[in-house]
Amino acid sequence: MPRRRIGFWYRFAAVICKPPLVVLIKRDWRGMEHIPAEGGFITVVNHNSHVDPFAYAHYQYNTGRVPRFLAKSGLFKKGFVGAAMRGTGQIPVYRESTDALSAFRAAIDAVERGECVAFYPEGTLTRDPDGWPMTGKTGAARVALQTKCPVIPIAQWGANELLPPYAKKPNLFPRKTHHVLAGPPVDLSRFYDKEMTPDLLKEATEVIMAAITRRLEEIRGEKAPETPYDPRRERIEQRRRTQAQTRSAQTQSAQTQSKEPEGQGK
């Protein structure tokens, strides 16, 4: 299937975004040979800065296969932002859908048309204290197993040094380097033609996240934690710690009251 032309809007966005990116960050970009020249595919990318969607899009724009990001459907409805989102071929996700697969129908359709769909499988900026990829959500795995398209794992590092996660001000000096490393397609063939149960999607997602993490280990020259940071597990643990602290405070208060002299306060 032929690749889609980049088009006016994407070229217009590149004219606006590329000059400041070139000024602000140096580039160490590798693995472009793994980006398919033709046909639909998925890229799965780690997310550690509000700047990295622009830096990563710059990388992939230079391959000639521009990414179509998933975004909330409401962004497509009004004004210049909506026109730009539609014009650059970004993909609306209708989160109000009660069918998990239907929520990604637009992404499936885009892959089947020969597009590249870019997923941030973590779903948000990583909360891992050292910037490693967290556990992933299953959307990329759903689309990959439905379409059987190539899934290209991509790791990036450096935009987070320019603008750390949740920071309000960039750290401009010294000039940072944006490292990107794309790997060969993730082998998900053992999951094909099976019922997409929660357990199967979870296992496929873990395979995807492990491939991204291996690329990031190569960039950083160090090993990631054996167990990825899990925001859900952390919330549960935090809730347990809070409950334990509350119980402890209540116990101490009861013990203090029981030790007061009988005649106190009369």
PDB file of C-alpha atoms in Angstrom:
ATOM      1  CA  MET A   1       0.000   0.000   0.000  1.00  0.00           C
ATOM      2  CA  PRO A   2       1.481   3.405  -0.947  1.00  0.00           C
ATOM      3  CA  ARG A   3       2.406   5.873   1.749  1.00  0.00           C
ATOM      4  CA  ARG A   4       0.237   8.920   2.291  1.00  0.00           C
ATOM      5  CA  ARG A   5       1.633  12.260   1.169  1.00  0.00           C
ATOM      6  CA  ILE A   6       2.808  14.505   3.974  1.00  0.00           C
ATOM      7  CA  GLY A   7       0.471  17.302   2.905  1.00  0.00           C
ATOM      8  CA  PHE A   8       0.261  21.076   3.448  1.00  0.00           C
ATOM      9  CA  TRP A   9      -0.682  21.117   7.124  1.00  0.00           C
ATOM     10  CA  TYR A  10       2.118  18.832   8.250  1.00  0.00           C
ATOM     11  CA  ARG A  11       4.646  20.800   6.220  1.00  0.00           C
ATOM     12  CA  PHE A  12       3.248  24.020   7.698  1.00  0.00           C
ATOM     13  CA  ALA A  13       3.617  22.600  11.220  1.00  0.00           C
ATOM     14  CA  ALA A  14       7.185  21.577  10.402  1.00  0.00           C
ATOM     15  CA  VAL A  15       8.024  25.111   9.245  1.00  0.00           C
ATOM     16  CA  ILE A  16       6.820  26.437  12.608  1.00  0.00           C
ATOM     17  CA  CYS A  17       8.209  23.754  14.932  1.00  0.00           C
ATOM     18  CA  LYS A  18      11.502  22.618  13.403  1.00  0.00           C
ATOM     19  CA  PRO A  19      13.552  25.867  13.748  1.00  0.00           C
ATOM     20  CA  PRO A  20      13.180  26.153  17.550  1.00  0.00           C
ATOM     21  CA  LEU A  21      13.797  22.429  17.953  1.00  0.00           C
ATOM     22  CA  VAL A  22      16.993  22.662  15.914  1.00  0.00           C
ATOM     23  CA  VAL A  23      18.164  25.591  18.043  1.00  0.00           C
ATOM     24  CA  LEU A  24      17.241  24.090  21.418  1.00  0.00           C
ATOM     25  CA  ILE A  25      18.386  20.470  21.090  1.00  0.00           C
ATOM     26  CA  LYS A  26      21.090  18.506  19.352  1.00  0.00           C
ATOM     27  CA  ARG A  27      20.132  15.197  17.740  1.00  0.00           C
ATOM     28  CA  ASP A  28      21.364  11.638  18.132  1.00  0.00           C
ATOM     29  CA  TRP A  29      18.882   9.748  15.969  1.00  0.00           C
ATOM     30  CA  ARG A  30      19.289   6.064  15.170  1.00  0.00           C
ATOM     31  CA  GLY A  31      17.215   3.185  13.854  1.00  0.00           C
ATOM     32  CA  MET A  32      15.420   4.976  11.011  1.00  0.00           C
ATOM     33  CA  GLU A  33      16.006   1.891   8.863  1.00  0.00           C
ATOM     34  CA  HIS A  34      13.384   0.102  10.961  1.00  0.00           C
ATOM     35  CA  ILE A  35      10.633   2.537   9.940  1.00  0.00           C
ATOM     36  CA  PRO A  36       8.636   0.766   7.177  1.00  0.00           C
ATOM     37  CA  ALA A  37       8.837   2.478   3.802  1.00  0.00           C
ATOM     38  CA  GLU A  38       5.316   1.388   2.839  1.00  0.00           C
ATOM     39  CA  GLY A  39       2.095   0.222   4.451  1.00  0.00           C
ATOM     40  CA  GLY A  40       0.448   0.808   7.781  1.00  0.00           C
ATOM     41  CA  PHE A  41       2.280   0.349  11.063  1.00  0.00           C
ATOM     42  CA  ILE A  42       2.380   1.419  14.702  1.00  0.00           C
ATOM     43  CA  THR A  43       5.146   3.126  16.625  1.00  0.00           C
ATOM     44  CA  VAL A  44       5.187   2.763  20.420  1.00  0.00           C
ATOM     45  CA  VAL A  45       7.176   5.462  22.208  1.00  0.00           C
ATOM     46  CA  ASN A  46       8.080   6.249  25.814  1.00  0.00           C
ATOM     47  CA  HIS A  47       6.914   9.599  27.207  1.00  0.00           C
ATOM     48  CA  ASN A  48       8.973  11.646  29.658  1.00  0.00           C
ATOM     49  CA  SER A  49       8.462  15.318  28.745  1.00  0.00           C
ATOM     50  CA  HIS A  50       5.789  17.630  27.393  1.00  0.00           C
ATOM     51  CA  VAL A  51       8.357  18.534  24.710  1.00  0.00           C
ATOM     52  CA  ASP A  52       9.009  15.012  23.457  1.00  0.00           C
ATOM     53  CA  PRO A  53       5.936  14.723  21.161  1.00  0.00           C
ATOM     54  CA  PHE A  54       7.387  17.567  19.087  1.00  0.00           C
ATOM     55  CA  ALA A  55      10.950  16.217  19.229  1.00  0.00           C
ATOM     56  CA  TYR A  56       9.833  12.698  18.338  1.00  0.00           C
ATOM     57  CA  ALA A  57       7.555  13.971  15.543  1.00  0.00           C
ATOM     58  CA  HIS A  58      10.603  15.805  14.137  1.00  0.00           C
ATOM     59  CA  TYR A  59      12.524  12.503  14.099  1.00  0.00           C
ATOM     60  CA  GLN A  60       9.806  10.625  12.302  1.00  0.00           C
ATOM     61  CA  TYR A  61       8.985  13.497   9.931  1.00  0.00           C
ATOM     62  CA  ASN A  62      12.556  13.139   8.701  1.00  0.00           C
ATOM     63  CA  THR A  63      11.906   9.483   7.817  1.00  0.00           C
ATOM     64  CA  GLY A  64       9.162  10.526   5.389  1.00  0.00           C
ATOM     65  CA  ARG A  65       6.516   8.579   7.371  1.00  0.00           C
ATOM     66  CA  VAL A  66       4.798  11.171   9.505  1.00  0.00           C
ATOM     67  CA  PRO A  67       3.106   9.990  12.720  1.00  0.00           C
ATOM     68  CA  ARG A  68      -0.616  10.286  13.343  1.00  0.00           C
ATOM     69  CA  PHE A  69      -1.081  10.768  17.077  1.00  0.00           C
ATOM     70  CA  LEU A  70      -4.190   9.789  18.984  1.00  0.00           C
ATOM     71  CA  ALA A  71      -5.917  12.714  20.688  1.00  0.00           C
ATOM     72  CA  LYS A  72      -9.194  13.499  22.446  1.00  0.00           C
ATOM     73  CA  SER A  73     -12.002  13.993  19.934  1.00  0.00           C
ATOM     74  CA  GLY A  74     -12.918  17.372  21.440  1.00  0.00           C
ATOM     75  CA  LEU A  75      -9.671  18.915  20.151  1.00  0.00           C
ATOM     76  CA  PHE A  76     -10.845  18.457  16.559  1.00  0.00           C
ATOM     77  CA  LYS A  77     -14.020  20.499  16.817  1.00  0.00           C
ATOM     78  CA  LYS A  78     -13.145  24.184  17.019  1.00  0.00           C
ATOM     79  CA  GLY A  79     -10.822  26.893  15.796  1.00  0.00           C
ATOM     80  CA  PHE A  80      -7.276  26.794  14.505  1.00  0.00           C
ATOM     81  CA  VAL A  81      -6.265  23.872  16.717  1.00  0.00           C
ATOM     82  CA  GLY A  82      -9.097  21.769  15.324  1.00  0.00           C
ATOM     83  CA  ALA A  83      -8.192  22.702  11.763  1.00  0.00           C
ATOM     84  CA  ALA A  84      -4.537  21.828  12.372  1.00  0.00           C
ATOM     85  CA  MET A  85      -5.435  18.507  14.015  1.00  0.00           C
ATOM     86  CA  ARG A  86      -7.654  17.553  11.108  1.00  0.00           C
ATOM     87  CA  GLY A  87      -5.261  18.867   8.499  1.00  0.00           C
ATOM     88  CA  THR A  88      -2.256  16.959   9.853  1.00  0.00           C
ATOM     89  CA  GLY A  89      -4.292  13.760  10.002  1.00  0.00           C
ATOM     90  CA  GLN A  90      -4.220  13.285  13.759  1.00  0.00           C
ATOM     91  CA  ILE A  91      -6.628  10.636  15.004  1.00  0.00           C
ATOM     92  CA  PRO A  92      -9.615  11.388  17.254  1.00  0.00           C
ATOM     93  CA  VAL A  93     -10.311   8.936  20.054  1.00  0.00           C
ATOM     94  CA  TYR A  94     -13.930   8.846  21.156  1.00  0.00           C
ATOM     95  CA  ARG A  95     -13.527   7.998  24.807  1.00  0.00           C
ATOM     96  CA  GLU A  96     -17.263   8.028  25.409  1.00  0.00           C
ATOM     97  CA  SER A  97     -17.483   4.709  23.531  1.00  0.00           C
ATOM     98  CA  THR A  98     -18.431   1.786  25.773  1.00  0.00           C
ATOM     99  CA  ASP A  99     -16.685  -0.686  23.455  1.00  0.00           C
ATOM    100  CA  ALA A 100     -12.918  -0.719  24.098  1.00  0.00           C
ATOM    101  CA  LEU A 101     -12.109  -1.755  20.523  1.00  0.00           C
ATOM    102  CA  SER A 102     -14.491   0.801  18.996  1.00  0.00           C
ATOM    103  CA  ALA A 103     -12.683   3.527  20.931  1.00  0.00           C
ATOM    104  CA  PHE A 104      -9.659   2.771  18.710  1.00  0.00           C
ATOM    105  CA  ARG A 105     -11.584   2.236  15.467  1.00  0.00           C
ATOM    106  CA  ALA A 106     -10.117   5.395  13.928  1.00  0.00           C
ATOM    107  CA  ALA A 107      -6.602   4.134  14.668  1.00  0.00           C
ATOM    108  CA  ILE A 108      -7.388   0.751  13.134  1.00  0.00           C
ATOM    109  CA  ASP A 109      -8.812   2.436  10.043  1.00  0.00           C
ATOM    110  CA  ALA A 110      -5.697   4.622   9.734  1.00  0.00           C
ATOM    111  CA  VAL A 111      -3.358   1.613   9.890  1.00  0.00           C
ATOM    112  CA  GLU A 112      -5.455  -0.208   7.305  1.00  0.00           C
ATOM    113  CA  ARG A 113      -5.166   2.864   5.024  1.00  0.00           C
ATOM    114  CA  GLY A 114      -1.376   2.604   5.226  1.00  0.00           C
ATOM    115  CA  GLU A 115      -0.758   5.254   7.889  1.00  0.00           C
ATOM    116  CA  CYS A 116       1.655   5.306  10.813  1.00  0.00           C
ATOM    117  CA  VAL A 117      -0.163   5.582  14.135  1.00  0.00           C
ATOM    118  CA  ALA A 118       1.987   6.724  17.068  1.00  0.00           C
ATOM    119  CA  PHE A 119       1.105   5.437  20.529  1.00  0.00           C
ATOM    120  CA  TYR A 120       2.345   6.567  23.905  1.00  0.00           C
ATOM    121  CA  PRO A 121       1.387   3.277  25.563  1.00  0.00           C
ATOM    122  CA  GLU A 122       2.015   4.579  29.083  1.00  0.00           C
ATOM    123  CA  GLY A 123      -0.915   6.930  28.512  1.00  0.00           C
ATOM    124  CA  THR A 124       0.771   9.842  30.278  1.00  0.00           C
ATOM    125  CA  LEU A 125       4.172  11.141  31.336  1.00  0.00           C
ATOM    126  CA  THR A 126       6.137   8.505  33.196  1.00  0.00           C
ATOM    127  CA  ARG A 127       5.983   8.728  36.962  1.00  0.00           C
ATOM    128  CA  ASP A 128       8.963   6.457  37.439  1.00  0.00           C
ATOM    129  CA  PRO A 129      11.403   8.433  39.632  1.00  0.00           C
ATOM    130  CA  ASP A 130      14.299   7.718  37.262  1.00  0.00           C
ATOM    131  CA  GLY A 131      12.398   8.257  34.025  1.00  0.00           C
ATOM    132  CA  TRP A 132      12.031   4.617  32.948  1.00  0.00           C
ATOM    133  CA  PRO A 133       8.895   3.480  31.102  1.00  0.00           C
ATOM    134  CA  MET A 134       5.973   2.535  33.324  1.00  0.00           C
ATOM    135  CA  THR A 135       3.509  -0.273  32.808  1.00  0.00           C
ATOM    136  CA  GLY A 136       1.556   0.273  29.589  1.00  0.00           C
ATOM    137  CA  LYS A 137      -2.099   0.512  28.693  1.00  0.00           C
ATOM    138  CA  THR A 138      -3.515  -1.998  26.209  1.00  0.00           C
ATOM    139  CA  GLY A 139      -4.621   0.301  23.348  1.00  0.00           C
ATOM    140  CA  ALA A 140      -1.557  -0.252  21.153  1.00  0.00           C
ATOM    141  CA  ALA A 141      -1.791  -4.012  21.653  1.00  0.00           C
ATOM    142  CA  ARG A 142      -5.489  -3.974  20.690  1.00  0.00           C
ATOM    143  CA  VAL A 143      -4.810  -2.186  17.423  1.00  0.00           C
ATOM    144  CA  ALA A 144      -1.724  -4.290  16.673  1.00  0.00           C
ATOM    145  CA  LEU A 145      -3.519  -7.594  17.195  1.00  0.00           C
ATOM    146  CA  GLN A 146      -6.558  -6.445  15.254  1.00  0.00           C
ATOM    147  CA  THR A 147      -4.519  -5.318  12.225  1.00  0.00           C
ATOM    148  CA  LYS A 148      -1.420  -7.570  12.554  1.00  0.00           C
ATOM    149  CA  CYS A 149       0.642  -4.580  11.463  1.00  0.00           C
ATOM    150  CA  PRO A 150       4.334  -4.003  12.320  1.00  0.00           C
ATOM    151  CA  VAL A 151       4.871  -2.516  15.800  1.00  0.00           C
ATOM    152  CA  ILE A 152       8.073  -0.457  15.951  1.00  0.00           C
ATOM    153  CA  PRO A 153       9.455   0.158  19.478  1.00  0.00           C
ATOM    154  CA  ILE A 154      11.055   3.576  19.896  1.00  0.00           C
ATOM    155  CA  ALA A 155      12.869   4.986  22.914  1.00  0.00           C
ATOM    156  CA  GLN A 156      13.772   8.629  23.412  1.00  0.00           C
ATOM    157  CA  TRP A 157      15.790  10.517  25.993  1.00  0.00           C
ATOM    158  CA  GLY A 158      16.891  14.140  26.273  1.00  0.00           C
ATOM    159  CA  ALA A 159      13.729  16.194  25.867  1.00  0.00           C
ATOM    160  CA  ASN A 160      13.153  15.425  29.552  1.00  0.00           C
ATOM    161  CA  GLU A 161      16.450  17.151  30.341  1.00  0.00           C
ATOM    162  CA  LEU A 162      15.243  20.220  28.470  1.00  0.00           C
ATOM    163  CA  LEU A 163      11.863  20.156  30.201  1.00  0.00           C
ATOM    164  CA  PRO A 164      11.607  17.571  33.010  1.00  0.00           C
ATOM    165  CA  PRO A 165       8.243  15.919  33.644  1.00  0.00           C
ATOM    166  CA  TYR A 166       5.776  18.306  35.282  1.00  0.00           C
ATOM    167  CA  ALA A 167       8.344  21.144  35.320  1.00  0.00           C
ATOM    168  CA  LYS A 168       7.094  24.640  34.503  1.00  0.00           C
ATOM    169  CA  LYS A 169      10.322  26.124  33.125  1.00  0.00           C
ATOM    170  CA  PRO A 170      12.784  24.657  30.603  1.00  0.00           C
ATOM    171  CA  ASN A 171      16.456  24.080  31.393  1.00  0.00           C
ATOM    172  CA  LEU A 172      17.985  25.639  28.301  1.00  0.00           C
ATOM    173  CA  PHE A 173      21.706  25.516  29.101  1.00  0.00           C
ATOM    174  CA  PRO A 174      23.813  23.646  28.350  1.00  0.00           C
ATOM    175  CA  ARG A 175      22.169  22.603  25.096  1.00  0.00           C
ATOM    176  CA  LYS A 176      20.596  19.176  25.416  1.00  0.00           C
ATOM    177  CA  THR A 177      20.749  16.191  23.046  1.00  0.00           C
ATOM    178  CA  HIS A 178      17.617  14.359  21.960  1.00  0.00           C
ATOM    179  CA  HIS A 179      18.461  10.665  21.640  1.00  0.00           C
ATOM    180  CA  VAL A 180      16.089   8.441  19.648  1.00  0.00           C
ATOM    181  CA  LEU A 181      16.532   4.751  18.933  1.00  0.00           C
ATOM    182  CA  ALA A 182      14.032   2.721  16.901  1.00  0.00           C
ATOM    183  CA  GLY A 183      14.210  -1.062  16.973  1.00  0.00           C
ATOM    184  CA  PRO A 184      13.000  -3.895  14.743  1.00  0.00           C
ATOM    185  CA  PRO A 185       9.298  -4.811  14.879  1.00  0.00           C
ATOM    186  CA  VAL A 186       8.048  -6.464  18.044  1.00  0.00           C
ATOM    187  CA  ASP A 187       7.094 -10.095  17.436  1.00  0.00           C
ATOM    188  CA  LEU A 188       3.473 -10.441  18.550  1.00  0.00           C
ATOM    189  CA  SER A 189       2.632 -13.373  16.273  1.00  0.00           C
ATOM    190  CA  ARG A 190       1.982 -15.752  19.171  1.00  0.00           C
ATOM    191  CA  PHE A 191      -0.975 -13.566  20.180  1.00  0.00           C
ATOM    192  CA  TYR A 192      -2.630 -13.509  16.737  1.00  0.00           C
ATOM    193  CA  ASP A 193      -6.037 -15.086  16.092  1.00  0.00           C
ATOM    194  CA  LYS A 194      -6.801 -15.499  19.788  1.00  0.00           C
ATOM    195  CA  GLU A 195      -9.584 -14.016  21.850  1.00  0.00           C
ATOM    196  CA  MET A 196      -8.479 -10.592  23.083  1.00  0.00           C
ATOM    197  CA  THR A 197      -8.972 -11.265  26.753  1.00  0.00           C
ATOM    198  CA  PRO A 198      -7.642  -8.852  29.391  1.00  0.00           C
ATOM    199  CA  ASP A 199      -4.862 -11.310  30.250  1.00  0.00           C
ATOM    200  CA  LEU A 200      -3.773 -11.713  26.616  1.00  0.00           C
ATOM    201  CA  LEU A 201      -3.774  -7.938  26.048  1.00  0.00           C
ATOM    202  CA  LYS A 202      -1.805  -7.422  29.259  1.00  0.00           C
ATOM    203  CA  GLU A 203       0.819  -9.959  28.182  1.00  0.00           C
ATOM    204  CA  ALA A 204       1.129  -8.445  24.686  1.00  0.00           C
ATOM    205  CA  THR A 205       1.463  -4.981  26.231  1.00  0.00           C
ATOM    206  CA  GLU A 206       4.235  -6.210  28.519  1.00  0.00           C
ATOM    207  CA  VAL A 207       6.117  -7.522  25.475  1.00  0.00           C
ATOM    208  CA  ILE A 208       5.735  -4.116  23.790  1.00  0.00           C
ATOM    209  CA  MET A 209       6.886  -2.184  26.872  1.00  0.00           C
ATOM    210  CA  ALA A 210       9.878  -4.508  27.334  1.00  0.00           C
ATOM    211  CA  ALA A 211      10.990  -3.768  23.756  1.00  0.00           C
ATOM    212  CA  ILE A 212      10.802  -0.012  24.369  1.00  0.00           C
ATOM    213  CA  THR A 213      12.691  -0.367  27.635  1.00  0.00           C
ATOM    214  CA  ARG A 214      15.492  -2.342  25.994  1.00  0.00           C
ATOM    215  CA  ARG A 215      15.986   0.477  23.503  1.00  0.00           C
ATOM    216  CA  LEU A 216      16.120   3.008  26.344  1.00  0.00           C
ATOM    217  CA  GLU A 217      18.650   0.872  28.224  1.00  0.00           C
ATOM    218  CA  GLU A 218      20.873   1.040  25.135  1.00  0.00           C
ATOM    219  CA  ILE A 219      20.538   4.823  24.950  1.00  0.00           C
ATOM    220  CA  ARG A 220      21.227   5.348  28.649  1.00  0.00           C
ATOM    221  CA  GLY A 221      23.837   2.618  29.032  1.00  0.00           C
ATOM    222  CA  GLU A 222      22.250   1.217  32.179  1.00  0.00           C
ATOM    223  CA  LYS A 223      19.707  -1.352  33.273  1.00  0.00           C
ATOM    224  CA  ALA A 224      16.082  -0.530  33.976  1.00  0.00           C
ATOM    225  CA  PRO A 225      14.391  -1.826  37.143  1.00  0.00           C
ATOM    226  CA  GLU A 226      13.260  -5.444  36.856  1.00  0.00           C
ATOM    227  CA  THR A 227       9.686  -4.458  37.716  1.00  0.00           C
ATOM    228  CA  PRO A 228       8.276  -1.422  35.852  1.00  0.00           C
ATOM    229  CA  TYR A 229       6.677   1.327  37.881  1.00  0.00           C
ATOM    230  CA  ASP A 230       2.928   0.694  38.098  1.00  0.00           C
ATOM    231  CA  PRO A 231       0.844   3.808  38.908  1.00  0.00           C
ATOM    232  CA  ARG A 232      -2.160   1.676  39.856  1.00  0.00           C
ATOM    233  CA  ARG A 233      -0.134  -0.424  42.262  1.00  0.00           C
ATOM    234  CA  GLU A 234       1.443   2.721  43.700  1.00  0.00           C
ATOM    235  CA  ARG A 235      -2.004   4.258  44.317  1.00  0.00           C
ATOM    236  CA  ILE A 236      -3.104   1.099  46.121  1.00  0.00           C
ATOM    237  CA  GLU A 237       0.049   1.094  48.239  1.00  0.00           C
ATOM    238  CA  GLN A 238      -0.356   4.788  49.022  1.00  0.00           C
ATOM    239  CA  ARG A 239      -3.948   4.176  50.092  1.00  0.00           C
ATOM    240  CA  ARG A 240      -2.801   1.341  52.357  1.00  0.00           C
ATOM    241  CA  ARG A 241      -0.090   3.528  53.902  1.00  0.00           C
ATOM    242  CA  THR A 242      -2.607   6.304  54.522  1.00  0.00           C
ATOM    243  CA  GLN A 243      -5.057   3.899  56.125  1.00  0.00           C
ATOM    244  CA  ALA A 244      -2.297   2.416  58.290  1.00  0.00           C
ATOM    245  CA  GLN A 245      -1.199   5.883  59.418  1.00  0.00           C
ATOM    246  CA  THR A 246      -4.803   6.777  60.244  1.00  0.00           C
ATOM    247  CA  ARG A 247      -5.268   3.610  62.288  1.00  0.00           C
ATOM    248  CA  SER A 248      -1.980   4.212  64.090  1.00  0.00           C
ATOM    249  CA  ALA A 249      -2.972   7.790  64.946  1.00  0.00           C
ATOM    250  CA  GLN A 250      -6.348   6.616  66.214  1.00  0.00           C
ATOM    251  CA  THR A 251      -4.695   3.926  68.369  1.00  0.00           C
ATOM    252  CA  GLN A 252      -2.246   6.415  69.864  1.00  0.00           C
ATOM    253  CA  SER A 253      -5.065   8.845  70.594  1.00  0.00           C
ATOM    254  CA  ALA A 254      -7.087   6.107  72.346  1.00  0.00           C
ATOM    255  CA  GLN A 255      -4.054   5.042  74.380  1.00  0.00           C
ATOM    256  CA  THR A 256      -3.360   8.636  75.427  1.00  0.00           C
ATOM    257  CA  GLN A 257      -6.938   9.133  76.536  1.00  0.00           C
ATOM    258  CA  SER A 258      -6.886   5.873  78.542  1.00  0.00           C
ATOM    259  CA  LYS A 259      -3.791   7.009  80.469  1.00  0.00           C
ATOM    260  CA  GLU A 260      -5.285  10.342  81.630  1.00  0.00           C
ATOM    261  CA  PRO A 261      -5.840  10.591  85.409  1.00  0.00           C
ATOM    262  CA  GLU A 262      -9.453   9.926  86.439  1.00  0.00           C
ATOM    263  CA  GLY A 263      -9.925  13.305  88.030  1.00  0.00           C
ATOM    264  CA  GLN A 264      -8.385  15.379  85.227  1.00  0.00           C
ATOM    265  CA  GLY A 265     -10.555  18.166  83.934  1.00  0.00           C
ATOM    266  CA  LYS A 266     -12.866  18.329  87.016  1.00  0.00           C
TER     267      LYS A 266
END
